[in-house]
């Protein structure tokens, strides 16, 4: 379905051969990606996440569409300000095996649903931060 990021990227360079294998984590677990679930709490309980890990967002576009955006800053994350947000998955990309996002860079990621003009993010708590760690061993 074209849900995945390009898979040609070799992200193995930062991993020691003996480091633990990357994880594939479904966001929200069996809850998936939906309105009203506390994803910040989920992320705290299910982290830490490491470079090379894959987050999988599963959601249906009916009855209520969802999406996945990256917010550019902690401030925009706090306020659910979508003006400078980057849409990484539209309302149709959460079906099937879900939308897969690889944590490639050592940077904070601020994920949010972009639907309802920020309402899903603010009132639906469909947002969470991730700061991937590096395997040093
Ligand atoms: Cu939503």
Short mmCIF file of C-alpha atoms and ligand atoms in Angstrom, two decimals:
data_model
loop_
_atom_site.label_atom_id
_atom_site.label_comp_id
_atom_site.label_asym_id
_atom_site.label_seq_id
_atom_site.Cartn_x
_atom_site.Cartn_y
_atom_site.Cartn_z
CA UNK A 1 0.00 0.00 0.00
CA UNK A 2 2.99 2.27 -0.03
CA UNK A 3 2.73 2.81 3.68
CA UNK A 4 6.39 2.40 4.35
CA UNK A 5 9.20 4.81 4.19
CA UNK A 6 11.77 3.93 1.59
CA UNK A 7 13.55 0.85 2.77
CA UNK A 8 16.77 1.45 0.89
CA UNK A 9 18.30 3.43 3.66
CA UNK A 10 21.16 1.69 5.41
CA UNK A 11 20.83 2.68 9.02
CA UNK A 12 23.20 0.00 10.19
CA UNK A 13 26.21 2.29 10.39
CA UNK A 14 25.45 3.48 13.89
CA UNK A 15 24.88 0.05 15.32
CA UNK A 16 27.60 -2.10 16.67
CA UNK A 17 27.27 -5.61 15.24
CA UNK A 18 26.74 -6.97 18.74
CA UNK A 19 24.10 -4.43 19.69
CA UNK A 20 20.57 -5.63 20.27
CA UNK A 21 18.29 -5.84 17.30
CA UNK A 22 15.99 -2.97 16.34
CA UNK A 23 12.45 -3.17 17.63
CA UNK A 24 9.22 -2.87 15.68
CA UNK A 25 6.74 -1.29 18.04
CA UNK A 26 3.04 -0.76 17.42
CA UNK A 27 2.10 2.64 18.76
CA UNK A 28 -0.50 2.24 21.48
CA UNK A 29 -0.07 -1.52 21.45
CA UNK A 30 -3.39 -3.25 20.85
CA UNK A 31 -5.14 0.12 21.18
CA UNK A 32 -3.64 1.39 17.95
CA UNK A 33 -3.77 5.08 17.07
CA UNK A 34 -7.08 6.59 18.15
CA UNK A 35 -8.71 9.52 19.89
CA UNK A 36 -8.58 9.67 23.67
CA UNK A 37 -5.68 7.37 24.45
CA UNK A 38 -2.75 8.87 26.37
CA UNK A 39 0.18 8.27 24.01
CA UNK A 40 2.66 10.29 26.03
CA UNK A 41 2.04 7.95 28.92
CA UNK A 42 2.26 4.98 26.57
CA UNK A 43 5.61 6.20 25.20
CA UNK A 44 7.02 6.64 28.69
CA UNK A 45 6.01 3.12 29.64
CA UNK A 46 7.13 1.49 26.40
CA UNK A 47 10.41 3.25 25.85
CA UNK A 48 13.17 3.86 25.62
CA UNK A 49 13.38 3.71 21.86
CA UNK A 50 16.63 3.42 19.96
CA UNK A 51 17.93 4.57 16.62
CA UNK A 52 16.76 2.11 14.00
CA UNK A 53 13.60 1.15 15.86
CA UNK A 54 10.38 1.24 13.85
CA UNK A 55 7.15 2.76 15.12
CA UNK A 56 3.98 1.39 13.54
CA UNK A 57 0.81 3.47 13.48
CA UNK A 58 -2.40 1.51 12.92
CA UNK A 59 -5.66 3.35 12.39
CA UNK A 60 -8.78 3.32 10.26
CA UNK A 61 -10.08 6.27 8.30
CA UNK A 62 -13.63 5.45 9.36
CA UNK A 63 -15.58 6.59 11.21
CA UNK A 64 -13.04 9.19 12.34
CA UNK A 65 -10.00 9.84 10.17
CA UNK A 66 -6.58 10.05 11.72
CA UNK A 67 -3.14 10.89 10.43
CA UNK A 68 0.43 11.26 11.62
CA UNK A 69 2.37 14.51 11.71
CA UNK A 70 5.75 15.53 13.02
CA UNK A 71 5.74 18.76 14.94
CA UNK A 72 8.86 20.88 14.63
CA UNK A 73 9.47 21.89 18.23
CA UNK A 74 8.64 21.21 21.84
CA UNK A 75 6.61 24.38 21.94
CA UNK A 76 4.47 23.37 18.96
CA UNK A 77 4.12 19.95 20.58
CA UNK A 78 2.81 21.46 23.80
CA UNK A 79 0.31 23.68 22.01
CA UNK A 80 -0.54 21.26 19.18
CA UNK A 81 0.34 23.98 16.70
CA UNK A 82 0.21 22.30 13.28
CA UNK A 83 1.22 25.31 11.20
CA UNK A 84 4.75 24.11 10.55
CA UNK A 85 4.04 20.42 10.96
CA UNK A 86 5.15 17.81 8.48
CA UNK A 87 2.56 15.23 7.45
CA UNK A 88 4.21 11.83 7.34
CA UNK A 89 1.05 9.70 6.94
CA UNK A 90 -2.36 10.68 5.61
CA UNK A 91 -5.75 9.38 6.67
CA UNK A 92 -5.44 6.34 4.40
CA UNK A 93 -2.03 5.06 5.43
CA UNK A 94 -2.92 3.51 8.77
CA UNK A 95 -4.70 0.46 7.38
CA UNK A 96 -3.40 -3.05 6.88
CA UNK A 97 0.01 -3.46 8.42
CA UNK A 98 -0.05 0.19 9.39
CA UNK A 99 2.24 3.09 8.67
CA UNK A 100 5.85 2.40 9.56
CA UNK A 101 8.25 5.10 10.66
CA UNK A 102 11.92 4.41 11.34
CA UNK A 103 13.72 6.48 13.97
CA UNK A 104 16.74 7.35 11.86
CA UNK A 105 18.16 10.42 13.48
CA UNK A 106 19.38 11.35 16.89
CA UNK A 107 16.86 14.08 17.49
CA UNK A 108 13.61 14.55 19.34
CA UNK A 109 10.51 13.47 17.44
CA UNK A 110 7.15 15.01 18.24
CA UNK A 111 4.37 12.85 16.81
CA UNK A 112 0.78 14.04 16.60
CA UNK A 113 -2.47 13.38 14.83
CA UNK A 114 -3.23 16.30 12.54
CA UNK A 115 -6.98 15.86 12.26
CA UNK A 116 -9.55 18.29 13.56
CA UNK A 117 -7.15 21.20 13.19
CA UNK A 118 -5.22 20.02 16.24
CA UNK A 119 -8.24 18.87 18.22
CA UNK A 120 -7.14 15.22 18.12
CA UNK A 121 -3.74 16.29 19.36
CA UNK A 122 -4.89 18.57 22.16
CA UNK A 123 -8.18 17.11 23.33
CA UNK A 124 -7.64 13.57 22.10
CA UNK A 125 -4.10 13.35 23.50
CA UNK A 126 -2.97 11.85 20.20
CA UNK A 127 0.60 13.01 20.59
CA UNK A 128 3.83 11.80 22.11
CA UNK A 129 7.51 12.64 22.11
CA UNK A 130 10.38 10.27 21.36
CA UNK A 131 14.08 10.88 21.84
CA UNK A 132 15.84 7.85 20.38
CA UNK A 133 18.85 6.57 22.23
CA UNK A 134 22.08 5.27 20.82
CA UNK A 135 23.36 1.79 21.51
CA UNK A 136 26.90 2.40 22.69
CA UNK A 137 27.74 -1.15 23.60
CU1 LIG B 1 -6.76 11.59 15.10
#
